[in-house]
Coordinates of C-alpha atoms in Angstrom, one line a residue:
Chain G
M1 CA 125.8 99.6 96.5
K2 CA 128.0 96.3 95.9
G3 CA 126.5 92.8 96.8
C4 CA 123.1 94.2 96.7
G5 CA 122.0 91.3 94.3
L6 CA 122.3 88.9 97.4
K7 CA 121.5 91.5 99.9
N8 CA 118.1 92.2 98.1
A9 CA 117.4 88.5 97.3
H10 CA 115.1 86.8 99.9
P11 CA 116.8 85.8 103.2
V12 CA 116.3 82.4 102.5
V13 CA 118.5 82.8 99.4
G14 CA 121.6 84.1 101.3
F15 CA 121.1 81.7 104.2
L16 CA 121.3 78.7 102.0
Y17 CA 124.0 79.9 99.9
F18 CA 126.1 80.6 103.0
L19 CA 125.4 77.5 104.6
S20 CA 126.4 75.5 101.8
V21 CA 129.6 77.3 101.3
F22 CA 130.2 76.9 105.4
L23 CA 129.7 73.2 105.2
L24 CA 131.9 72.7 102.1
S25 CA 134.6 74.8 103.4
L26 CA 134.8 73.2 106.8
S27 CA 134.9 69.4 105.2
M28 CA 137.4 70.1 102.4
S29 CA 140.8 68.6 102.7
H30 CA 142.0 69.1 99.5
P31 CA 144.8 71.9 99.5
V32 CA 143.7 73.4 96.1
I33 CA 140.0 73.5 96.7
A34 CA 140.9 75.1 100.2
A35 CA 143.1 77.8 98.5
V36 CA 140.5 78.6 96.0
S37 CA 138.0 78.9 98.4
L38 CA 140.1 81.4 100.4
L39 CA 140.6 83.3 97.5
F40 CA 137.1 83.8 96.7
A41 CA 136.1 84.8 100.3
V42 CA 139.0 87.4 100.6
F43 CA 137.9 88.8 97.3
Y44 CA 134.3 88.6 97.8
D45 CA 134.8 90.5 101.5
G46 CA 136.7 93.1 100.0
Y47 CA 134.2 93.4 97.0
L48 CA 131.4 93.7 99.6
K49 CA 133.6 96.0 102.1
G50 CA 135.7 98.0 99.9
K51 CA 138.3 99.6 101.9
K52 CA 137.2 98.4 105.3
A53 CA 138.2 94.9 104.3
V54 CA 141.8 95.7 103.8
K55 CA 142.6 96.0 107.7
S56 CA 140.7 92.8 108.5
I57 CA 142.6 90.9 105.7
V58 CA 146.2 92.2 106.5
F59 CA 145.7 91.4 110.3
A60 CA 143.9 88.1 110.0
V61 CA 145.8 86.6 107.0
V62 CA 149.2 87.5 108.2
P63 CA 149.5 86.0 111.7
V64 CA 147.5 83.0 111.0
V65 CA 149.4 82.2 108.0
L66 CA 152.6 82.8 109.9
F67 CA 151.8 81.4 113.3
V68 CA 149.7 78.1 113.0
P69 CA 152.0 76.6 111.0
L70 CA 154.8 77.3 113.4
I71 CA 152.7 76.2 116.1
N72 CA 151.8 73.0 114.3
G73 CA 155.6 72.3 113.5
L74 CA 156.5 73.0 117.2
F75 CA 154.0 70.7 118.8
S76 CA 153.5 67.8 116.1
H77 CA 156.2 65.6 114.8
Y78 CA 154.9 63.4 112.7
G79 CA 156.5 63.3 109.0
V80 CA 159.6 62.1 107.5
T81 CA 161.0 65.2 106.0
V82 CA 163.0 66.9 109.2
L83 CA 163.8 70.0 108.9
F84 CA 165.9 70.3 112.0
V85 CA 165.9 68.7 115.5
M86 CA 164.6 70.9 118.3
K87 CA 166.5 71.3 121.6
S88 CA 164.1 69.4 123.4
G89 CA 164.9 66.2 121.0
N90 CA 161.6 66.3 118.7
S91 CA 161.8 66.9 115.3
F92 CA 160.9 69.9 113.3
T93 CA 159.1 68.5 110.0
F94 CA 158.3 69.5 106.8
E95 CA 155.1 67.6 106.8
A96 CA 153.8 69.2 110.2
V97 CA 154.5 72.9 108.8
V98 CA 152.4 72.2 105.4
Y99 CA 149.7 70.5 107.5
G100 CA 149.5 73.6 109.6
L101 CA 149.7 76.0 106.3
F102 CA 146.6 73.9 105.3
L103 CA 144.8 74.1 108.5
A104 CA 145.5 78.1 108.3
V105 CA 144.1 78.3 104.7
K106 CA 141.1 76.2 105.7
F107 CA 140.4 78.4 109.0
L108 CA 140.7 81.8 107.1
S109 CA 138.3 80.8 104.5
V110 CA 135.7 79.9 107.0
M111 CA 136.6 83.2 108.6
F112 CA 136.0 85.3 105.9
W113 CA 133.1 83.5 104.5
L114 CA 131.4 84.2 107.9
D115 CA 132.5 87.9 107.5
C116 CA 130.7 88.1 104.2
F117 CA 127.7 86.1 105.7
N118 CA 127.5 89.3 108.4
E119 CA 127.2 91.6 105.7
I120 CA 124.4 90.0 103.9
I121 CA 122.4 88.5 106.5
D122 CA 121.6 90.9 109.4
G123 CA 119.7 90.7 112.8
D124 CA 116.2 91.6 111.2
K125 CA 116.7 88.8 108.5
F126 CA 118.0 86.5 110.8
V127 CA 114.9 86.8 113.0
Y128 CA 112.6 86.7 110.0
L129 CA 114.2 83.3 109.1
F130 CA 113.9 81.8 112.3
G131 CA 110.7 83.6 113.8
R132 CA 108.6 81.2 112.7
F133 CA 110.2 78.3 114.5
S134 CA 110.1 80.1 117.7
P135 CA 107.8 83.2 117.7
R136 CA 108.9 84.2 121.5
L137 CA 112.7 83.8 121.1
A138 CA 112.2 85.9 118.0
L139 CA 110.0 88.4 119.8
V140 CA 112.6 88.5 122.6
I141 CA 115.5 89.1 120.0
S142 CA 113.8 92.0 118.0
M143 CA 112.5 93.5 121.4
T144 CA 116.4 93.5 122.5
L145 CA 117.6 94.9 119.4
R146 CA 115.4 97.9 120.2
F147 CA 116.3 98.1 123.8
I148 CA 120.1 98.5 123.2
P149 CA 119.6 102.2 121.3
M150 CA 116.8 103.0 123.8
L151 CA 119.8 102.4 126.8
R152 CA 121.9 104.4 124.8
D153 CA 119.4 107.3 124.5
G154 CA 118.5 106.9 128.4
Y155 CA 122.1 107.3 129.6
S156 CA 122.6 110.3 127.6
E157 CA 119.4 112.1 128.9
I158 CA 120.2 110.6 132.3
E159 CA 123.7 112.3 131.8
K160 CA 122.2 115.9 131.0
A161 CA 119.8 115.5 134.1
G162 CA 122.6 114.8 136.1
R163 CA 124.5 117.8 134.8
G164 CA 121.5 120.3 135.6
I165 CA 121.5 119.0 139.3
G166 CA 125.2 119.2 139.9
F167 CA 127.5 116.1 138.5
S168 CA 129.9 117.6 136.4
D169 CA 131.9 115.9 133.8
S170 CA 135.3 118.0 134.3
D171 CA 135.8 116.4 137.5
K172 CA 139.5 115.4 137.8
N173 CA 139.0 113.1 140.7
L174 CA 138.9 109.9 139.6
V175 CA 137.0 108.3 142.7
K176 CA 134.4 110.9 142.6
K177 CA 134.0 110.1 138.9
F178 CA 133.6 106.6 139.1
K179 CA 131.0 107.1 141.8
D180 CA 128.9 109.4 139.4
T181 CA 129.3 106.8 137.0
A182 CA 128.2 104.1 138.8
H183 CA 125.1 106.3 140.2
K184 CA 124.0 107.1 136.8
L185 CA 124.3 103.3 135.6
S186 CA 122.1 102.4 138.7
V187 CA 119.8 104.9 137.7
L188 CA 119.5 103.9 134.1
I189 CA 119.0 100.3 135.0
T190 CA 116.1 101.1 137.1
W191 CA 114.8 103.2 134.6
V192 CA 114.7 100.7 132.1
L193 CA 113.5 97.8 134.2
E194 CA 110.2 100.1 135.0
R195 CA 110.3 100.8 131.4
A196 CA 110.1 97.1 130.6
I197 CA 106.9 97.0 132.7
D198 CA 105.2 99.9 130.9
T199 CA 105.9 97.9 127.7
S200 CA 104.4 94.8 128.9
Y201 CA 101.5 96.7 129.8
S202 CA 101.1 98.3 126.4
M203 CA 101.6 95.1 124.6
K204 CA 98.7 93.7 127.0
A205 CA 96.5 96.5 126.1
R206 CA 97.2 95.8 122.4
G207 CA 96.3 92.4 122.5
Y208 CA 99.5 90.4 123.1
G209 CA 98.9 87.0 123.9
A210 CA 95.4 86.6 123.3
K211 CA 95.8 85.0 120.1
R212 CA 98.3 83.5 117.9
R213 CA 101.0 86.4 116.8
S214 CA 100.8 86.8 113.2
A215 CA 103.9 88.1 111.8
Y216 CA 104.6 91.1 109.2
S217 CA 107.7 90.7 106.8
K218 CA 108.8 92.6 104.1
Y219 CA 110.4 89.8 101.9
V220 CA 108.7 88.5 99.1
F221 CA 109.8 85.0 97.5
T222 CA 109.8 85.5 93.9
S223 CA 110.6 83.0 91.2
F224 CA 114.0 84.2 90.8
D225 CA 114.7 83.7 94.4
G226 CA 113.2 79.8 93.9
L227 CA 115.5 79.5 90.8
L228 CA 118.6 80.9 92.7
C229 CA 117.9 78.5 95.6
A230 CA 117.7 75.3 93.1
V231 CA 120.9 76.7 91.4
V232 CA 122.7 77.0 94.6
A233 CA 121.3 73.5 95.8
A234 CA 122.4 72.0 92.5
L235 CA 125.8 73.7 92.1
S236 CA 126.7 72.7 96.2
G237 CA 125.3 68.9 95.7
L238 CA 127.6 68.6 92.7
S239 CA 130.7 70.4 94.2
C240 CA 130.1 67.7 97.0
F241 CA 131.7 65.1 94.9
C242 CA 135.2 66.8 94.6
V243 CA 135.0 68.1 98.2
F244 CA 134.6 64.9 100.0
G245 CA 136.1 62.7 97.2
L246 CA 139.6 64.5 96.6
R247 CA 141.7 63.8 99.8
A248 CA 145.0 64.6 101.0
L249 CA 147.2 62.7 103.4
Y250 CA 149.9 64.6 105.5
N251 CA 151.0 62.3 107.8
P252 CA 153.6 60.4 107.6
I253 CA 154.1 61.6 104.1
I254 CA 152.4 64.2 101.7
I255 CA 149.8 62.5 99.3
I256 CA 147.6 64.7 97.5
D257 CA 145.0 63.1 95.2
S258 CA 145.3 64.3 91.6
F259 CA 142.1 65.5 89.6
T260 CA 140.2 63.1 87.5
L261 CA 137.5 64.3 85.0
P262 CA 134.6 64.0 87.1
D263 CA 136.7 66.0 90.1
T264 CA 137.6 68.6 87.7
L265 CA 133.7 68.9 86.7
S266 CA 133.0 68.9 90.2
F267 CA 135.4 71.7 91.0
A268 CA 133.9 73.7 88.1
S269 CA 130.6 73.5 89.4
F270 CA 132.1 74.8 92.7
V271 CA 133.9 77.9 91.4
M272 CA 130.5 78.3 89.6
L273 CA 128.9 78.5 93.3
L274 CA 131.7 81.1 94.3
L275 CA 130.9 83.2 91.2
L276 CA 127.1 83.0 91.4
V277 CA 127.0 86.0 93.8
Y278 CA 128.8 88.0 91.0
A279 CA 126.3 87.1 88.4
V280 CA 123.5 87.9 90.7
D281 CA 124.8 91.2 91.3
I282 CA 125.3 92.0 87.6
R283 CA 121.6 91.2 86.9
E284 CA 120.6 93.4 89.6
K285 CA 122.4 96.4 88.5
K286 CA 120.7 95.7 85.3
L287 CA 117.4 95.7 86.8
V288 CA 117.9 98.9 89.0
K289 CA 119.4 101.3 86.8
P290 CA 120.7 104.6 88.0
F291 CA 118.2 107.7 88.1
E292 CA 119.5 109.6 85.3
E293 CA 119.5 106.7 82.8
R294 CA 116.0 105.9 83.3
K295 CA 115.3 109.5 82.4
P296 CA 113.4 109.4 78.9
D297 CA 114.7 111.6 76.2
G298 CA 113.3 115.1 75.8
Y299 CA 111.1 114.9 79.2
L300 CA 112.0 117.3 82.1
M301 CA 111.7 115.6 85.5
Y302 CA 111.7 118.8 87.6
G303 CA 109.8 121.0 85.3
Chain B
M1 CA 97.5 74.5 139.0
P2 CA 97.5 73.5 135.3
K3 CA 99.2 70.3 134.2
K4 CA 102.7 70.8 133.5
S5 CA 103.3 70.0 129.7
K6 CA 105.8 67.0 129.4
R7 CA 106.8 68.0 125.7
P8 CA 109.9 70.0 126.9
L9 CA 111.1 67.1 128.7
I10 CA 110.6 64.6 126.1
V11 CA 112.6 67.2 123.5
S12 CA 115.6 67.6 126.2
L13 CA 115.7 63.6 126.5
V14 CA 115.5 63.0 122.9
C15 CA 118.3 65.7 122.3
F16 CA 120.7 64.6 125.1
L17 CA 120.0 60.8 125.0
V18 CA 119.5 60.1 121.6
L19 CA 120.7 62.9 119.2
C20 CA 123.9 64.0 120.7
P21 CA 125.2 60.2 120.9
L22 CA 124.2 59.7 117.4
T23 CA 125.9 62.7 116.2
A24 CA 128.8 61.8 117.5
V25 CA 128.8 58.2 116.2
L26 CA 127.7 58.9 112.8
G27 CA 130.4 61.7 112.8
A28 CA 132.8 59.5 113.9
L29 CA 131.9 56.8 111.3
F30 CA 131.0 58.8 108.4
L31 CA 133.0 62.1 108.7
K32 CA 136.0 60.2 110.0
S33 CA 138.6 62.9 111.8
R34 CA 137.9 65.3 109.0
S35 CA 135.6 67.7 110.9
Y36 CA 135.7 67.5 114.7
Y37 CA 134.5 71.1 114.5
L38 CA 131.6 70.3 112.5
I39 CA 130.4 67.5 114.7
A40 CA 130.8 69.5 117.6
V41 CA 128.8 72.2 116.6
V42 CA 126.1 70.1 115.4
M43 CA 126.1 68.6 118.8
I44 CA 126.2 72.2 120.6
F45 CA 123.1 72.7 118.5
E46 CA 121.1 69.9 119.9
A47 CA 122.2 70.8 123.3
I48 CA 121.3 74.3 123.1
V49 CA 117.3 73.4 121.5
P50 CA 116.3 71.7 124.8
F51 CA 116.6 74.9 126.9
F52 CA 115.1 77.2 124.1
F53 CA 112.3 74.7 123.6
Y54 CA 111.6 74.8 127.3
F55 CA 111.5 78.8 127.2
E56 CA 109.3 78.8 124.3
H57 CA 106.7 76.6 125.9
R58 CA 106.7 77.5 129.5
K59 CA 104.3 79.5 131.1
I60 CA 105.5 82.9 131.0
K61 CA 103.9 86.7 131.5
T62 CA 104.7 89.2 129.2
S63 CA 106.2 91.5 131.6
E64 CA 108.6 88.8 132.4
L65 CA 109.2 88.6 128.5
V66 CA 110.0 92.0 128.2
T67 CA 112.4 91.7 131.4
V68 CA 114.4 89.0 129.6
A69 CA 115.0 91.2 126.7
V70 CA 116.0 94.0 128.8
M71 CA 118.6 92.0 131.0
I72 CA 120.0 90.6 127.6
S73 CA 120.0 93.9 126.2
L74 CA 121.9 95.1 129.5
C75 CA 124.4 92.2 129.1
V76 CA 125.0 93.1 125.4
V77 CA 125.5 97.2 126.2
S78 CA 128.0 95.8 129.0
R79 CA 130.0 93.8 126.3
I80 CA 129.9 97.0 123.8
F81 CA 130.9 99.4 126.5
F82 CA 134.4 97.9 127.1
V83 CA 135.1 97.1 123.5
F84 CA 138.4 98.6 123.8
L85 CA 139.7 96.7 126.8
P86 CA 140.2 92.9 125.3
Q87 CA 138.9 90.4 127.5
V88 CA 137.5 92.8 129.9
K89 CA 133.8 91.7 129.4
P90 CA 131.3 92.6 132.2
M91 CA 128.9 90.6 130.3
C92 CA 129.5 87.4 132.3
A93 CA 128.6 88.8 135.7
F94 CA 125.3 90.2 134.2
V95 CA 124.4 86.7 133.2
V96 CA 125.2 85.2 136.4
V97 CA 123.2 87.8 137.9
T98 CA 120.0 87.1 135.8
G99 CA 120.6 83.3 136.4
C100 CA 120.6 83.8 140.1
V101 CA 117.7 86.3 140.4
F102 CA 115.1 84.7 137.7
G103 CA 116.2 81.1 137.8
A104 CA 118.4 78.5 135.8
N105 CA 116.4 78.5 132.3
V106 CA 116.0 82.3 132.2
G107 CA 120.0 82.4 132.8
F108 CA 120.8 80.1 130.2
V109 CA 118.6 82.0 127.3
T110 CA 120.2 85.4 128.6
G111 CA 123.6 84.4 128.3
A112 CA 123.2 82.2 124.8
L113 CA 121.3 85.1 123.5
S114 CA 123.5 87.9 124.7
I115 CA 126.2 86.3 123.0
F116 CA 124.4 85.8 119.8
I117 CA 123.3 89.5 119.4
S118 CA 126.4 91.1 120.8
N119 CA 128.1 89.0 117.9
F120 CA 126.0 90.8 115.4
A121 CA 127.9 93.8 116.5
F122 CA 131.2 92.0 117.0
G123 CA 130.9 89.6 114.0
Q124 CA 129.7 86.4 113.9
G125 CA 132.7 83.7 114.1
M126 CA 133.5 80.2 114.3
F127 CA 133.4 80.7 118.1
T128 CA 129.8 81.6 118.4
P129 CA 128.2 78.5 119.0
F130 CA 130.9 77.5 121.6
Q131 CA 130.4 80.9 123.3
M132 CA 126.6 80.9 123.1
L133 CA 126.5 77.3 124.8
A134 CA 129.5 78.4 127.6
M135 CA 127.8 81.8 128.3
G136 CA 124.1 80.1 128.5
L137 CA 125.8 77.3 130.9
C138 CA 127.3 80.1 133.5
G139 CA 123.9 81.6 133.7
F140 CA 122.1 77.9 133.9
F141 CA 124.5 76.8 136.5
S142 CA 124.6 79.9 138.6
G143 CA 120.6 79.6 138.4
L144 CA 121.0 76.0 139.9
I145 CA 123.2 77.1 142.4
F146 CA 121.8 80.6 143.6
Y147 CA 118.0 80.7 142.7
K148 CA 115.6 80.9 145.5
K149 CA 118.6 80.6 148.0
D150 CA 119.2 83.2 150.6
T151 CA 123.2 82.7 149.5
V152 CA 122.8 84.9 146.9
K153 CA 122.8 87.6 149.2
N154 CA 126.4 86.6 150.2
R155 CA 128.5 88.7 147.9
L156 CA 131.7 87.0 148.1
T157 CA 130.2 83.4 147.3
V158 CA 128.4 84.8 144.4
A159 CA 131.5 86.5 143.0
L160 CA 133.5 83.7 143.5
S161 CA 131.6 81.1 141.8
G162 CA 130.7 83.4 139.1
A163 CA 134.5 83.8 138.5
A164 CA 134.9 80.0 138.8
L165 CA 132.2 79.4 136.0
C166 CA 133.5 82.0 134.0
F167 CA 137.0 80.3 134.0
F168 CA 136.2 76.6 134.1
V169 CA 132.9 76.6 131.9
Y170 CA 133.3 79.5 129.7
G171 CA 137.0 79.5 129.0
F172 CA 137.4 75.7 128.9
L173 CA 134.9 75.7 126.1
V174 CA 136.1 78.4 124.4
D175 CA 139.6 76.9 124.3
T176 CA 138.0 73.8 122.9
C177 CA 136.7 75.5 120.1
S178 CA 140.5 76.8 119.1
V179 CA 141.9 73.0 119.9
L180 CA 139.2 71.7 117.3
M181 CA 139.6 74.6 115.0
L182 CA 143.4 74.1 114.9
D183 CA 142.6 70.5 114.4
A184 CA 145.0 70.0 117.5
V185 CA 142.9 66.8 118.8
G186 CA 145.8 64.4 117.5
S187 CA 148.4 65.5 119.8
I188 CA 147.8 66.2 123.6
N189 CA 150.8 68.3 123.9
E190 CA 149.4 70.5 121.2
A191 CA 146.2 70.7 122.8
V192 CA 147.4 71.5 126.2
G193 CA 149.3 74.3 124.9
I194 CA 146.4 75.8 123.6
Y195 CA 144.3 75.6 126.8
A196 CA 147.7 77.0 128.5
S197 CA 148.1 79.8 126.3
G198 CA 144.3 80.5 126.6
A199 CA 144.5 80.3 130.2
V200 CA 145.9 83.8 130.8
F201 CA 143.0 85.5 128.9
N202 CA 140.4 83.3 130.8
L203 CA 142.1 84.8 134.0
I204 CA 141.6 88.3 132.9
H205 CA 138.0 87.5 132.1
A206 CA 137.1 85.7 135.4
V207 CA 138.8 88.5 137.3
T208 CA 136.6 91.0 135.6
T209 CA 133.8 89.0 136.4
F210 CA 134.8 88.7 140.0
V211 CA 135.2 92.5 140.5
V212 CA 132.0 93.4 138.5
L213 CA 130.0 90.9 140.4
M214 CA 131.2 92.1 143.9
L215 CA 130.1 95.7 142.6
V216 CA 126.7 94.8 141.3
I217 CA 125.2 92.0 142.6
K218 CA 123.8 93.6 145.9
P219 CA 122.0 96.5 144.0
M220 CA 121.1 94.3 141.2
N221 CA 119.7 91.9 143.3
D222 CA 117.7 94.6 145.3
K223 CA 116.5 96.1 141.9
L224 CA 115.4 92.7 140.4
S225 CA 113.7 91.6 143.9
R226 CA 111.8 94.6 143.8
L227 CA 110.3 93.3 140.5
R228 CA 109.6 90.3 141.8
I229 CA 107.9 91.6 144.7
R230 CA 106.1 94.4 143.3
Y231 CA 104.9 93.1 139.8
G232 CA 105.4 89.2 140.4
I233 CA 108.2 89.0 137.7
F234 CA 109.4 85.3 138.2
A235 CA 107.5 85.0 141.6
Y236 CA 108.6 82.0 143.8
Q237 CA 105.8 79.4 143.3

């Protein structure tokens, strides 16, 4: 599976990585850096999700790139290059459109990074990361995650029982159908609330609240994870220089800072930060070879 | 009666009176106008922490804890159930009900966590912190207005105030997120335009909340009050 490198790494690594990428993407004001960030975000999203990503890319990129510059042009009238004068007497300026385009790129890059974040960090990992700060909240979250499928199963059971006592699905009468569904949902809610009481008795019987709770975790922080954290921290620290240092002005005229040598080096480290995930993946692939490749020569695995 | 811990009070005072203004001032000084969104998210985080801190440190029974989890999962499921209809989300109604029956703090925690957990299914977005605060406040205010009051039996009052909370608190905060994301803070016109275009969606959301509350407040209040009377869950002191 793709993206396994970061997925299998310790959750702290993934979280640190995305946190620094978000913060950098949110605070950049140079169009080239924003464009590069967007390009990598879209590519990584496609890399992680495969064909599934195409839909979100088309439906997110096209409207945002079209509409945000248009809206910005319609409502903001700063700038010196007037493209045309609108009916209201306000001018539609080149600068406003360009700034809108920059905003769209920045917004989309954060959006796609968030999409990648969702692929890598799931609910379990989040509970693991923040459980130690707030054990009660973490417990509530993980119980909720358990109750959601339970509600679904409970509903299908109630539906079956309902069919047994004469509620039929094939009823064409909408009002009756609505009433039946409402009744079933009411039963479901009563059932799940009773279930909560049962659960709490069972928790008490097993000693919940008697002592400080300890938590089981399946994640192990290896030395490689430590190395990754250090690399992520170092690269994002270096990238700060170009992200915060290089600025662009759109109002009233467009002035874009050009890259100096330190900026270029800092920019290179930003690109390396964005490329890091693929390097981790390649290492993971080398480490975990497919089953056939691992089979020693002349040795029959299945007799 | 054990002495009430002062720590939650101290934490909320520090967050609201020290950290939030400090963030605003430091953000204005150092980030300049670079990213209002970032400053806003940090401030929202500081605003949410006291509520969760109080929840973490208040005296709570095991059964109450599990009931909160059940209420959150009901909210999440109600949002997932109507995923095919945009903006038709009964979630807000369930959060309001929870706030009414179980109190302001539980209302906040339920609202904020239901958004957070359901966004694992819908995808965490740039909206998430704003939605969490907004939905949490819906539960919080409904708790302030109706908890331990007889007015909760008046369907119309609850439904109307639920819809108002949904429209003004939730709608306003989430639209503010769009305004900050599109960096429209510079021009009043653009900001007003964004708020106006959001109003239609907020209206649909508010109407949904109104209708669902009219339908569920009586049965839900009965069910949850039964838990309170029979098992002493969030019993009035």
